[in-house]
Coordinates of C-alpha atoms and ligand atoms in Angstrom, one line a residue:
Chain A
X1 CA 8.4 -26.0 19.0
X2 CA 7.0 -23.2 17.0
X3 CA 3.7 -22.2 18.4
X4 CA 2.8 -22.3 22.1
X5 CA -0.6 -21.2 23.4
X6 CA -0.6 -20.7 27.2
X7 CA -3.8 -20.6 29.2
X8 CA -5.6 -18.3 26.7
X9 CA -8.8 -16.8 27.9
X10 CA -11.4 -14.8 26.0
X11 CA -15.0 -13.7 26.5
X12 CA -17.5 -11.8 24.3
X13 CA -19.0 -9.2 26.6
X14 CA -19.3 -11.4 29.7
X15 CA -19.8 -14.7 27.9
X16 CA -16.7 -16.9 28.5
X17 CA -15.7 -18.5 25.2
X18 CA -12.1 -19.6 25.9
X19 CA -11.2 -20.9 29.3
X20 CA -7.5 -21.4 29.9
X21 CA -6.7 -23.1 26.6
X22 CA -3.1 -24.4 26.3
X23 CA -1.3 -26.4 23.7
X24 CA 1.9 -26.5 21.7
X25 CA 2.7 -27.4 18.1
X26 CA 6.0 -28.4 16.5
X27 CA 7.4 -27.4 13.2
X28 CA 5.8 -29.2 10.3
X29 CA 3.0 -30.6 12.4
X30 CA -0.7 -30.5 11.4
X31 CA -3.2 -30.2 14.2
X32 CA -7.0 -30.6 13.8
X33 CA -9.3 -28.7 16.2
X34 CA -12.6 -30.6 16.7
X35 CA -15.7 -29.6 18.6
X36 CA -19.4 -28.8 18.3
X37 CA -20.8 -25.6 16.8
X38 CA -20.2 -22.7 19.2
X39 CA -17.5 -24.5 21.1
X40 CA -15.1 -21.6 20.6
X41 CA -12.9 -23.0 17.8
X42 CA -13.0 -19.9 15.5
X43 CA -12.5 -17.7 18.5
X44 CA -9.4 -19.6 19.4
X45 CA -7.9 -19.1 16.0
X46 CA -8.7 -15.4 16.0
X47 CA -7.0 -15.0 19.4
X48 CA -3.9 -16.7 18.2
X49 CA -3.1 -14.0 15.5
X50 CA -4.5 -11.1 17.5
X51 CA -7.6 -10.5 15.3
X52 CA -9.2 -10.6 18.8
X53 CA -7.2 -9.5 21.7
X54 CA -7.2 -12.3 24.3
X55 CA -8.3 -11.3 27.9
X56 CA -5.6 -13.4 29.4
X57 CA -2.9 -15.9 28.6
X58 CA -0.2 -15.7 26.0
X59 CA 0.7 -16.9 22.6
X60 CA 4.3 -17.5 21.7
X61 CA 5.7 -18.0 18.2
X62 CA 9.3 -19.1 18.3
X63 CA 9.7 -17.4 21.7
X64 CA 8.2 -14.1 20.5
X65 CA 5.2 -12.9 22.4
X66 CA 2.5 -12.4 19.7
X67 CA 0.5 -9.9 21.7
X68 CA 3.5 -7.6 21.8
X69 CA 4.2 -7.9 18.0
X70 CA 2.9 -5.3 15.6
X71 CA 0.1 -6.7 13.4
X72 CA 2.3 -6.6 10.3
X73 CA 5.0 -8.8 11.9
X74 CA 2.3 -11.3 13.0
X75 CA 1.1 -11.3 9.4
X76 CA 4.5 -12.4 8.2
X77 CA 4.5 -15.4 10.6
X78 CA 0.8 -16.4 10.7
X79 CA -1.5 -17.0 7.7
X80 CA -5.2 -17.2 8.2
X81 CA -8.2 -18.5 6.3
X82 CA -11.5 -17.2 7.8
X83 CA -14.6 -19.3 8.2
X84 CA -16.5 -16.8 6.1
X85 CA -15.7 -13.6 4.3
X86 CA -17.1 -11.1 1.8
X87 CA -16.6 -11.5 -1.9
X88 CA -15.8 -8.3 -3.6
X89 CA -15.2 -7.5 -7.2
X90 CA -11.6 -8.4 -7.5
X91 CA -9.8 -10.9 -9.7
X92 CA -8.5 -14.2 -8.4
X93 CA -4.9 -13.0 -9.0
X94 CA -5.4 -9.8 -7.1
X95 CA -7.1 -11.6 -4.3
X96 CA -4.2 -14.0 -3.9
X97 CA -1.7 -11.2 -4.3
X98 CA -3.2 -9.6 -1.2
X99 CA -1.5 -12.3 0.7
X100 CA 1.8 -10.6 -0.2
X101 CA 0.5 -7.4 1.5
X102 CA 2.7 -7.8 4.6
X103 CA 5.8 -7.7 2.4
X104 CA 4.7 -5.1 -0.1
X105 CA 6.1 -1.6 0.4
X106 CA 4.9 0.5 -2.5
X107 CA 3.9 -2.0 -5.1
X108 CA 4.0 -5.7 -5.8
X109 CA 7.4 -6.8 -7.2
X110 CA 8.0 -9.5 -9.8
X111 CA 8.9 -11.8 -7.0
X112 CA 5.5 -11.4 -5.4
X113 CA 3.8 -12.1 -8.7
X114 CA 5.9 -15.2 -9.2
X115 CA 5.0 -16.5 -5.8
X116 CA 1.3 -16.0 -6.6
X117 CA 1.7 -17.6 -10.0
X118 CA 3.2 -20.7 -8.4
X119 CA 0.5 -21.1 -5.8
X120 CA -2.2 -20.7 -8.4
X121 CA -0.6 -23.4 -10.4
X122 CA -0.3 -25.8 -7.4
X123 CA -4.0 -25.3 -6.5
X124 CA -5.1 -25.6 -10.1
X125 CA -6.5 -22.1 -10.0
X126 CA -4.5 -20.8 -13.0
X127 CA -7.4 -20.8 -15.4
X128 CA -9.4 -18.5 -13.1
X129 CA -6.6 -16.0 -12.7
X130 CA -8.4 -13.1 -14.3
X131 CA -11.9 -14.1 -13.3
X132 CA -13.7 -12.0 -10.6
X133 CA -14.0 -13.8 -7.3
X134 CA -17.7 -12.9 -7.1
X135 CA -18.2 -15.1 -10.1
X136 CA -16.6 -18.2 -8.6
X137 CA -18.3 -21.2 -7.2
X138 CA -18.1 -21.7 -3.4
X139 CA -15.3 -24.3 -3.6
X140 CA -13.3 -22.3 -6.1
X141 CA -13.5 -19.3 -3.8
X142 CA -12.4 -21.3 -0.8
X143 CA -9.3 -22.4 -2.7
X144 CA -8.6 -18.8 -3.4
X145 CA -8.6 -18.0 0.3
X146 CA -6.3 -20.9 1.0
X147 CA -4.0 -19.7 -1.8
X148 CA -3.9 -16.2 -0.2
X149 CA -2.9 -17.6 3.1
X150 CA -0.1 -19.6 1.4
X151 CA 1.1 -16.5 -0.4
X152 CA 1.8 -15.0 3.0
X153 CA 4.6 -17.7 3.3
X154 CA 3.9 -18.0 7.0
X155 CA 5.4 -20.2 9.6
X156 CA 2.0 -21.0 11.0
X157 CA -1.2 -21.5 9.1
X158 CA -4.6 -21.1 10.8
X159 CA -7.4 -22.6 8.7
X160 CA -11.0 -22.2 9.8
X161 CA -13.0 -25.0 8.0
X162 CA -11.0 -24.6 4.8
X163 CA -12.6 -27.6 3.1
X164 CA -16.2 -27.1 4.0
X165 CA -17.2 -26.3 0.4
X166 CA -14.8 -28.5 -1.4
X167 CA -15.8 -31.7 -3.3
X168 CA -14.2 -35.0 -2.3
X169 CA -11.4 -34.8 -4.8
X170 CA -10.5 -31.2 -3.9
X171 CA -10.8 -31.9 -0.1
X172 CA -8.2 -34.6 -0.5
X173 CA -6.0 -32.7 -3.0
X174 CA -6.0 -29.4 -1.1
X175 CA -5.3 -31.0 2.3
X176 CA -2.6 -33.2 0.8
X177 CA -1.0 -30.1 -0.8
X178 CA -1.1 -28.2 2.5
X179 CA 0.4 -31.2 4.3
X180 CA 3.2 -31.5 1.7
X181 CA 4.1 -27.8 2.1
X182 CA 3.9 -28.1 5.8
X183 CA 6.4 -31.0 5.8
X184 CA 8.7 -29.3 3.2
X185 CA 8.9 -25.9 4.7
X186 CA 8.4 -26.8 8.3
X187 CA 5.1 -24.9 8.5
X188 CA 2.8 -25.7 11.4
X189 CA -0.9 -26.0 10.6
X190 CA -3.9 -25.6 12.8
X191 CA -7.1 -26.6 11.0
X192 CA -10.7 -26.5 12.3
X193 CA -12.5 -29.4 10.6
X194 CA -15.8 -31.0 11.2
X195 CA -15.3 -34.2 9.2
X196 CA -13.7 -36.6 11.6
X197 CA -12.5 -39.0 9.0
X198 CA -10.9 -36.3 6.9
X199 CA -9.2 -35.1 10.1
X200 CA -7.9 -38.6 10.8
X201 CA -6.5 -38.8 7.4
X202 CA -4.8 -35.4 7.5
X203 CA -3.8 -34.5 11.0
X204 CA -0.9 -35.6 13.2
X205 CA -2.5 -34.3 16.4
X206 CA -6.1 -33.6 17.6
X207 CA -7.5 -31.0 20.0
X208 CA -11.1 -31.7 21.1
X209 CA -12.9 -28.7 22.5
X210 CA -15.9 -28.7 24.7
X211 CA -17.6 -25.9 26.6
X212 CA -14.7 -23.4 26.0
X213 CA -12.1 -25.8 27.3
X214 CA -9.8 -28.4 25.8
X215 CA -11.5 -31.8 26.4
X216 CA -8.5 -33.8 25.3
X217 CA -5.5 -33.5 23.0
X218 CA -3.0 -35.8 21.5
X219 CA -2.5 -38.3 18.6
X220 CA -5.0 -40.6 17.0
X221 CA -5.5 -42.3 20.4
X222 CA -7.7 -39.5 21.7
X223 CA -10.3 -40.2 19.0
X224 CA -12.3 -42.8 20.9
X225 CA -16.0 -43.8 21.0
X226 CA -16.2 -42.4 24.5
X227 CA -14.6 -39.0 23.7
X228 CA -16.9 -38.5 20.7
X229 CA -19.9 -39.4 22.9
X230 CA -18.8 -36.8 25.5
X231 CA -18.0 -34.1 23.0
X232 CA -20.7 -34.5 20.4
X233 CA -23.3 -36.5 22.3
X234 CA -23.4 -38.9 19.4
X235 CA -22.9 -42.7 19.4
X236 CA -20.2 -43.9 17.0
X237 CA -18.2 -46.9 16.3
X238 CA -14.4 -46.3 15.8
X239 CA -12.9 -49.1 13.7
X240 CA -9.7 -50.0 12.1
X241 CA -10.0 -50.7 8.4
X242 CA -6.8 -51.5 6.5
X243 CA -4.8 -50.0 9.4
X244 CA -6.7 -46.7 9.2
X245 CA -8.9 -45.4 12.0
X246 CA -12.5 -44.8 10.8
X247 CA -15.4 -43.2 12.6
X248 CA -18.8 -44.6 11.7
X249 CA -22.0 -43.0 13.2
X250 CA -24.4 -45.7 14.4
Chain B
X1 CA -0.5 -18.4 -21.5
X2 CA 1.3 -17.9 -18.1
X3 CA -0.9 -16.4 -15.4
X4 CA 1.6 -13.8 -14.5
X5 CA 2.0 -12.5 -18.0
X6 CA -1.7 -12.3 -18.5
X7 CA -2.0 -10.5 -15.2
X8 CA 0.6 -8.0 -16.0
X9 CA -1.2 -7.2 -19.3
X10 CA -4.4 -6.8 -17.5
X11 CA -2.9 -4.4 -15.0
X12 CA -1.3 -2.5 -17.9
X13 CA -4.7 -2.1 -19.6
X14 CA -6.1 -0.4 -16.6
X15 CA -3.5 2.3 -16.7
X16 CA -5.0 3.3 -20.1
X17 CA -8.3 4.1 -18.4
X18 CA -6.5 6.7 -16.3
X19 CA -4.7 8.2 -19.2
X20 CA -8.0 8.4 -21.2
X21 CA -9.7 10.2 -18.3
X22 CA -6.9 12.7 -18.0
X23 CA -7.2 13.4 -21.7
X24 CA -10.9 14.0 -21.4
X25 CA -10.4 16.3 -18.4
X26 CA -7.8 18.3 -20.4
X27 CA -10.0 18.7 -23.4
X28 CA -13.0 19.6 -21.3
X29 CA -11.0 22.3 -19.5
X30 CA -10.2 23.9 -22.8
X31 CA -13.8 23.7 -24.0
X32 CA -15.0 25.2 -20.7
X33 CA -12.4 28.0 -21.0
X34 CA -14.0 28.9 -24.3
X35 CA -17.6 28.8 -23.3
X36 CA -19.5 31.4 -21.5
X37 CA -21.8 34.4 -21.6
X38 CA -19.3 36.9 -22.7
X39 CA -17.3 36.4 -25.8
X40 CA -13.8 35.6 -24.6
X41 CA -12.4 32.6 -26.5
X42 CA -9.2 30.8 -27.1
X43 CA -8.5 33.3 -29.9
X44 CA -7.9 35.8 -27.1
X45 CA -5.8 33.3 -25.3
X46 CA -3.6 32.8 -28.4
X47 CA -3.6 36.5 -28.8
X48 CA -2.4 36.9 -25.2
X49 CA 0.6 34.7 -25.8
X50 CA 1.4 36.7 -29.0
X51 CA 1.4 39.9 -27.0
X52 CA -1.9 41.2 -28.2
X53 CA -3.5 42.5 -25.1
X54 CA -7.3 42.5 -24.9
X55 CA -7.9 43.6 -21.4
X56 CA -11.6 42.5 -21.0
X57 CA -11.1 39.1 -22.5
X58 CA -8.0 38.5 -20.4
X59 CA -9.9 39.5 -17.3
X60 CA -12.7 37.0 -18.0
X61 CA -10.3 34.2 -18.9
X62 CA -7.8 34.5 -16.2
X63 CA -9.7 36.0 -13.3
X64 CA -13.2 34.5 -13.7
X65 CA -13.2 31.3 -15.9
X66 CA -9.9 29.8 -15.0
X67 CA -10.2 29.9 -11.2
X68 CA -13.7 28.5 -11.6
X69 CA -12.5 25.6 -13.8
X70 CA -9.7 24.9 -11.4
X71 CA -12.2 25.0 -8.5
X72 CA -14.3 22.4 -10.3
X73 CA -11.4 20.2 -10.9
X74 CA -10.1 20.4 -7.3
X75 CA -13.5 20.1 -5.6
X76 CA -14.7 17.3 -7.9
X77 CA -11.5 15.4 -7.0
X78 CA -11.9 16.1 -3.3
X79 CA -15.5 14.9 -3.2
X80 CA -14.9 11.9 -5.4
X81 CA -11.8 10.6 -3.6
X82 CA -13.6 11.1 -0.3
X83 CA -16.6 9.1 -1.5
X84 CA -14.3 6.4 -2.8
X85 CA -12.6 6.0 0.5
X86 CA -15.9 6.2 2.5
X87 CA -17.4 3.5 0.3
X88 CA -14.4 1.3 0.8
X89 CA -14.1 1.9 4.6
X90 CA -17.7 1.4 5.3
X91 CA -18.2 -1.3 2.7
X92 CA -21.3 0.6 1.7
X93 CA -22.0 1.6 -1.9
X94 CA -24.3 4.3 -0.6
X95 CA -21.6 5.9 1.5
X96 CA -20.5 9.4 0.4
X97 CA -18.3 12.2 1.8
X98 CA -21.5 13.4 3.5
X99 CA -22.2 10.2 5.4
X100 CA -20.5 11.6 8.4
X101 CA -23.0 14.5 8.5
X102 CA -20.5 17.0 7.2
X103 CA -22.8 18.7 4.7
X104 CA -25.4 19.3 7.4
X105 CA -22.8 20.5 9.9
X106 CA -21.3 22.9 7.3
X107 CA -24.7 24.2 6.4
X108 CA -25.4 24.8 10.1
X109 CA -22.1 26.6 10.5
X110 CA -22.9 28.8 7.5
X111 CA -26.4 29.6 9.0
X112 CA -24.8 30.5 12.3
X113 CA -22.5 32.9 10.5
X114 CA -25.1 34.4 8.2
X115 CA -28.0 34.6 10.7
X116 CA -26.5 34.9 14.2
X117 CA -23.3 36.7 13.2
X118 CA -25.1 38.7 10.5
X119 CA -22.7 37.9 7.7
X120 CA -25.3 38.0 4.9
X121 CA -27.6 40.7 3.5
X122 CA -29.7 41.6 0.5
X123 CA -28.9 43.8 -2.4
X124 CA -31.4 45.7 -4.5
X125 CA -30.0 44.6 -7.9
X126 CA -32.1 42.0 -9.6
X127 CA -29.5 39.6 -10.6
X128 CA -27.6 38.7 -7.5
X129 CA -30.4 39.4 -5.1
X130 CA -28.5 37.9 -2.2
X131 CA -24.9 38.5 -1.3
X132 CA -22.8 37.2 1.5
X133 CA -21.0 40.3 2.7
X134 CA -18.5 38.5 4.9
X135 CA -17.6 35.3 3.2
X136 CA -14.6 34.5 5.5
X137 CA -16.7 34.2 8.6
X138 CA -19.1 31.9 6.7
X139 CA -16.2 29.7 5.4
X140 CA -14.7 29.5 8.8
X141 CA -17.9 28.7 10.6
X142 CA -18.8 26.0 8.1
X143 CA -15.4 24.5 8.4
X144 CA -15.3 24.6 12.2
X145 CA -18.7 22.9 12.5
X146 CA -17.8 20.2 9.9
X147 CA -14.7 19.3 11.8
X148 CA -16.6 19.4 15.1
X149 CA -19.2 17.0 13.7
X150 CA -16.4 14.7 12.5
X151 CA -14.8 14.6 15.9
X152 CA -18.1 13.7 17.5
X153 CA -18.8 11.0 15.0
X154 CA -15.3 9.6 15.6
X155 CA -15.7 9.8 19.4
X156 CA -19.0 7.9 19.2
X157 CA -17.6 5.3 16.7
X158 CA -14.6 4.8 18.9
X159 CA -16.8 3.4 21.7
X160 CA -17.7 0.6 19.2
X161 CA -14.1 0.1 17.9
X162 CA -14.8 1.9 14.6
X163 CA -17.3 -0.6 13.4
X164 CA -18.9 0.4 10.1
X165 CA -22.4 0.4 11.6
X166 CA -21.4 2.7 14.4
X167 CA -19.9 5.2 12.0
X168 CA -22.9 5.3 9.7
X169 CA -25.4 5.5 12.5
X170 CA -23.7 8.3 14.4
X171 CA -23.2 10.2 11.1
X172 CA -26.8 10.0 10.3
X173 CA -27.9 10.9 13.8
X174 CA -25.6 13.9 14.0
X175 CA -26.6 15.1 10.5
X176 CA -30.3 15.2 11.4
X177 CA -29.5 17.0 14.6
X178 CA -27.7 19.7 12.7
X179 CA -30.5 20.0 10.2
X180 CA -33.0 20.4 13.0
X181 CA -30.8 23.1 14.6
X182 CA -30.5 24.9 11.2
X183 CA -34.3 24.9 10.8
X184 CA -34.6 26.3 14.3
X185 CA -32.3 29.3 13.8
X186 CA -33.9 29.9 10.4
X187 CA -37.3 30.0 12.0
X188 CA -36.4 33.0 14.1
X189 CA -34.4 34.8 11.4
X190 CA -35.2 37.6 9.0
X191 CA -36.3 36.7 5.5
X192 CA -33.3 38.2 3.9
X193 CA -31.0 36.3 6.2
X194 CA -32.8 33.0 5.4
X195 CA -32.5 33.8 1.7
X196 CA -28.7 34.4 2.0
X197 CA -28.3 31.2 4.1
X198 CA -30.3 29.1 1.6
X199 CA -28.4 30.6 -1.2
X200 CA -25.1 29.5 0.5
X201 CA -26.2 25.9 0.7
X202 CA -26.6 25.6 -3.1
X203 CA -23.1 24.7 -4.1
X204 CA -21.6 27.3 -6.3
X205 CA -18.1 27.4 -7.8
X206 CA -18.2 31.1 -8.7
X207 CA -17.3 32.1 -5.1
X208 CA -13.7 31.1 -5.2
X209 CA -10.5 32.9 -6.3
X210 CA -7.1 31.4 -6.8
X211 CA -6.3 31.7 -3.1
X212 CA -9.2 29.4 -2.1
X213 CA -8.4 27.0 -4.9
X214 CA -4.9 26.7 -3.6
X215 CA -6.2 26.0 -0.1
X216 CA -8.6 23.3 -1.4
X217 CA -5.9 21.8 -3.6
X218 CA -3.5 21.5 -0.6
X219 CA -6.1 19.7 1.5
X220 CA -7.0 17.4 -1.3
X221 CA -3.4 16.6 -2.2
X222 CA -2.5 15.7 1.4
X223 CA -5.5 13.4 1.6
X224 CA -4.8 11.9 -1.8
X225 CA -1.2 11.1 -0.9
X226 CA -2.2 9.3 2.2
X227 CA -5.0 7.4 0.5
X228 CA -2.8 6.4 -2.4
X229 CA 0.0 5.2 -0.2
X230 CA -2.5 3.0 1.7
X231 CA -4.1 1.5 -1.4
X232 CA -3.1 -2.0 -0.5
X233 CA -4.5 -1.6 3.0
X234 CA -7.8 -0.5 1.6
X235 CA -7.8 -3.5 -0.7
X236 CA -7.6 -5.9 2.3
X237 CA -10.6 -4.1 3.8
X238 CA -12.6 -5.2 0.8
X239 CA -12.3 -8.8 2.0
X240 CA -13.2 -8.3 5.7
X241 CA -11.9 -6.6 8.8
X242 CA -10.6 -10.0 10.1
X243 CA -8.7 -10.7 6.8
X244 CA -7.3 -7.2 6.8
X245 CA -5.9 -7.7 10.3
X246 CA -4.6 -11.1 9.5
X247 CA -2.7 -9.4 6.6
X248 CA -1.1 -7.0 9.0
X249 CA -3.4 -4.0 8.7
X250 CA -4.2 -2.0 11.8
X251 CA -7.9 -1.6 10.9
X252 CA -8.9 0.8 13.6
X253 CA -6.0 3.2 13.0
X254 CA -6.6 3.1 9.2
X255 CA -10.3 3.9 9.6
X256 CA -9.7 6.7 12.1
X257 CA -7.1 8.4 9.9
X258 CA -9.1 7.8 6.7
X259 CA -12.2 9.4 8.3
X260 CA -10.1 12.4 9.5
X261 CA -8.6 13.0 6.1
X262 CA -11.9 12.5 4.3
X263 CA -13.5 15.1 6.6
X264 CA -10.6 17.4 6.1
X265 CA -10.8 17.4 2.4
X266 CA -14.5 17.5 2.2
X267 CA -15.0 20.1 4.9
X268 CA -12.4 22.4 3.1
X269 CA -14.2 22.1 -0.2
X270 CA -17.7 22.4 1.3
X271 CA -16.9 25.5 3.3
X272 CA -15.7 27.3 0.2
X273 CA -18.2 26.2 -2.3
X274 CA -21.2 24.9 -0.4
X275 CA -22.9 21.6 -0.7
X276 CA -22.6 19.7 -4.0
X277 CA -24.3 16.4 -4.0
X278 CA -23.9 13.2 -5.9
X279 CA -20.4 13.7 -7.2
X280 CA -18.9 11.8 -4.3
X281 CA -21.4 9.1 -4.6
X282 CA -21.5 8.5 -8.3
X283 CA -17.9 9.0 -9.6
X284 CA -16.5 6.1 -7.5
X285 CA -19.5 4.0 -8.5
X286 CA -19.0 4.4 -12.2
X287 CA -15.3 3.7 -11.9
X288 CA -15.9 0.6 -9.9
X289 CA -17.8 -0.8 -12.8
X290 CA -15.0 0.0 -15.2
X291 CA -11.8 -0.9 -13.2
X292 CA -13.3 -3.1 -10.4
X293 CA -13.0 -2.4 -6.7
X294 CA -9.2 -2.5 -6.7
X295 CA -8.2 0.7 -4.9
X296 CA -4.9 0.8 -6.8
X297 CA -6.9 1.9 -9.8
X298 CA -10.0 3.2 -8.2
X299 CA -8.3 5.9 -6.3
X300 CA -6.7 7.7 -9.2
X301 CA -9.4 7.1 -11.8
X302 CA -12.3 8.1 -9.6
X303 CA -10.4 11.3 -8.6
X304 CA -10.2 12.3 -12.2
X305 CA -13.7 11.3 -13.0
X306 CA -15.0 13.5 -10.1
X307 CA -13.2 16.4 -11.6
X308 CA -14.6 15.6 -15.1
X309 CA -18.2 15.3 -13.8
X310 CA -18.1 18.5 -11.7
X311 CA -16.5 20.5 -14.5
X312 CA -19.0 19.2 -17.0
X313 CA -21.9 20.0 -14.6
X314 CA -20.5 23.5 -14.0
X315 CA -20.1 24.2 -17.6
X316 CA -23.7 23.2 -18.2
X317 CA -24.8 25.3 -15.3
X318 CA -23.0 28.3 -16.8
X319 CA -24.2 27.9 -20.3
X320 CA -27.6 26.2 -20.4
X321 CA -29.7 29.4 -19.8
X322 CA -26.9 31.9 -20.2
X323 CA -26.4 34.6 -19.0
X324 CA -28.1 33.2 -15.9
X325 CA -25.7 30.9 -14.0
X326 CA -27.5 28.0 -12.2
X327 CA -26.1 26.6 -8.9
X328 CA -23.9 23.7 -9.9
X329 CA -25.4 21.5 -7.1
X330 CA -28.7 21.5 -9.0
X331 CA -27.1 20.2 -12.1
X332 CA -25.1 17.5 -10.4
X333 CA -28.3 16.3 -8.7
X334 CA -30.3 16.4 -11.9
X335 CA -27.6 14.5 -13.7
X336 CA -26.6 12.3 -10.8
X337 CA -30.0 11.0 -9.7
X338 CA -31.0 9.4 -13.0
X339 CA -27.5 8.0 -13.6
X340 CA -27.5 6.5 -10.2
X341 CA -30.9 4.8 -10.7
X342 CA -29.7 3.5 -14.1
X343 CA -26.7 1.9 -12.4
X344 CA -28.9 0.5 -9.7
X345 CA -31.2 -1.1 -12.3
X346 CA -28.3 -2.5 -14.3
X347 CA -26.9 -3.9 -11.0
X348 CA -30.2 -5.7 -10.4
X349 CA -30.1 -7.2 -13.9
X350 CA -26.7 -8.6 -13.3
X351 CA -27.5 -10.2 -10.0
Ligands
ATP1 N1 -18.8 -11.5 17.6 C1 -19.4 -12.2 18.6 N2 -20.1 -11.6 19.6 C2 -20.7 -12.3 20.6 N3 -20.6 -13.7 20.7 C3 -19.9 -14.3 19.7 C4 -19.3 -13.6 18.7 N4 -18.8 -14.6 17.9 C5 -19.0 -15.8 18.4 N5 -19.7 -15.6 19.5 C6 -20.2 -16.7 20.4 O1 -19.0 -17.4 20.9 C7 -19.2 -18.8 20.9 C8 -18.0 -19.4 20.2 O2 -18.1 -19.0 18.8 P1 -17.1 -19.6 17.7 O3 -17.3 -18.9 16.5 O4 -15.7 -19.6 18.3 O5 -17.6 -21.1 17.6 P2 -17.0 -22.3 16.7 O6 -16.5 -23.3 17.6 O7 -16.1 -21.7 15.7 O8 -18.4 -22.8 16.0 P3 -18.7 -23.3 14.5 O9 -18.3 -24.7 14.5 O10 -20.2 -23.2 14.4 O11 -18.0 -22.4 13.6 C9 -20.5 -19.0 20.3 O12 -21.4 -19.3 21.4 C10 -20.9 -17.8 19.7 O13 -22.3 -17.6 19.8
MG2 MG1 -16.3 -21.4 13.6

């Protein structure tokens, strides 16, 4: 077990957004967080790596208490892709190189540059290396953000809707690549994702959130017609096609 | 070609920009040392090194022109680097060293010294009609009030966890409060005192000697070292506060210290030479177009460009209607405003 979230609570001003959220993730496991807009998914991710300080509860990463770790140590263990961010005038290579920031003392070393080079190659971003990120398309930029989080070489990856701007091919390629890395290097991935079928294809475990709480969590068995009706108030059919679970809105 | 090799070349090219700027600054300093109302030129300088002693020329070169040139280099660097850090920290291209209200607070401090503590007076000679007869009290008051303003802004911003909006808004509010207070004490002052106070607010580099240059240089250097050591941290702020935190940056601490050091460098410069507008706004702006918003290159290059611009402005101020020396603040604003608008319009074109 690499990540353990124990009855995490958080409120904005007095509005409760996370109410005693608990779950655990094993090494190399990919977990999808599902839920309607405003359910508290993004807030949950930000509380895990102390971008927001939780009001209560605790996050453990390999038995270390995250809230007691300095931010720079957290950054070596947890990579993060935000739901939205600014684009500044910076080249793709520089933007990804920022992911090495937790390890950089005075200047980037050849090793840092090699790591960035490899990631750019794997995500087919090489040809954009020296392009400014404010001149990229939405999907290309999103891949840059994912590349940056991977450059952190973390043990846990927190991805907040990382594929929302990607085309079908890139959605599949990028998620497959993340899954492959997760398996190879024993990285645990928490990904917020709205496309249920994409989630079913990618994730090993599912966490469904409703009204600041976890509605249900577990393997594919938690994705049922009833659960989806409860969480999203939408009627769907859940069917097995060629041994794959598929959600079809009716 | 491999991405890493291309990248290393690209980084290497940016270093040339810095070297080119240094070269320009060097040449400009020599030109400035040569120019002026009285005829003291490099011939005298060369003569000096050969042992030919021309007392008058040496006095002008070493005691008047050189400290003034050094003051322009140091103050230009201080203002420009402060502007660069403010624009990055507040993510606001319109931020400048004066966004925290430092210029207004310094002006208020100088007014207090000149009017309430009676540190200024008039002289009958036509040229320098106004003199400040106790510059140290004025410098100290200006400095104390600048730092005081900074602490208030920081206290207010702290309530909102150093959010960018909180910093800008409290700076603006405090600035206008100080301006109102300045107007109030001027309203009840004698004419000659108001004249001296207004004269102080026009930035002027002729007021400083080597000692003041040294103090300014120390303050600027301390800030520069901190800023440059944290260049990677500032780069993460370019993305967003959340991303910066996720990359291990303590955003609140970084902002707090940056604000303190910006204020320290700016307040030191302003209390010695008065308010000089536009350098801190425009130098980082120009450099951002040339080297991008990467603070690794933006910090050193905009520092030098600030020096170049202020030295250029001051040389123009000294020579344009020589022997009268215009306040350099007037020239920077005259040059800065159109340049700024030009950049703005070009920006529109691009978008
Ligand atoms: N900075 C903030 N200040 C106050 N309230 C906030 C803030 N950020 C989010 N909220 C509120 O907290 C709740 C949860 O927000 P959160 O961003 O975690 O939702 P989400 O599940 O990620 O939704 P989405 O699917 O739309 O991204 C929402 O009701 C939102 O309005
Ligand atoms: Mg969200």
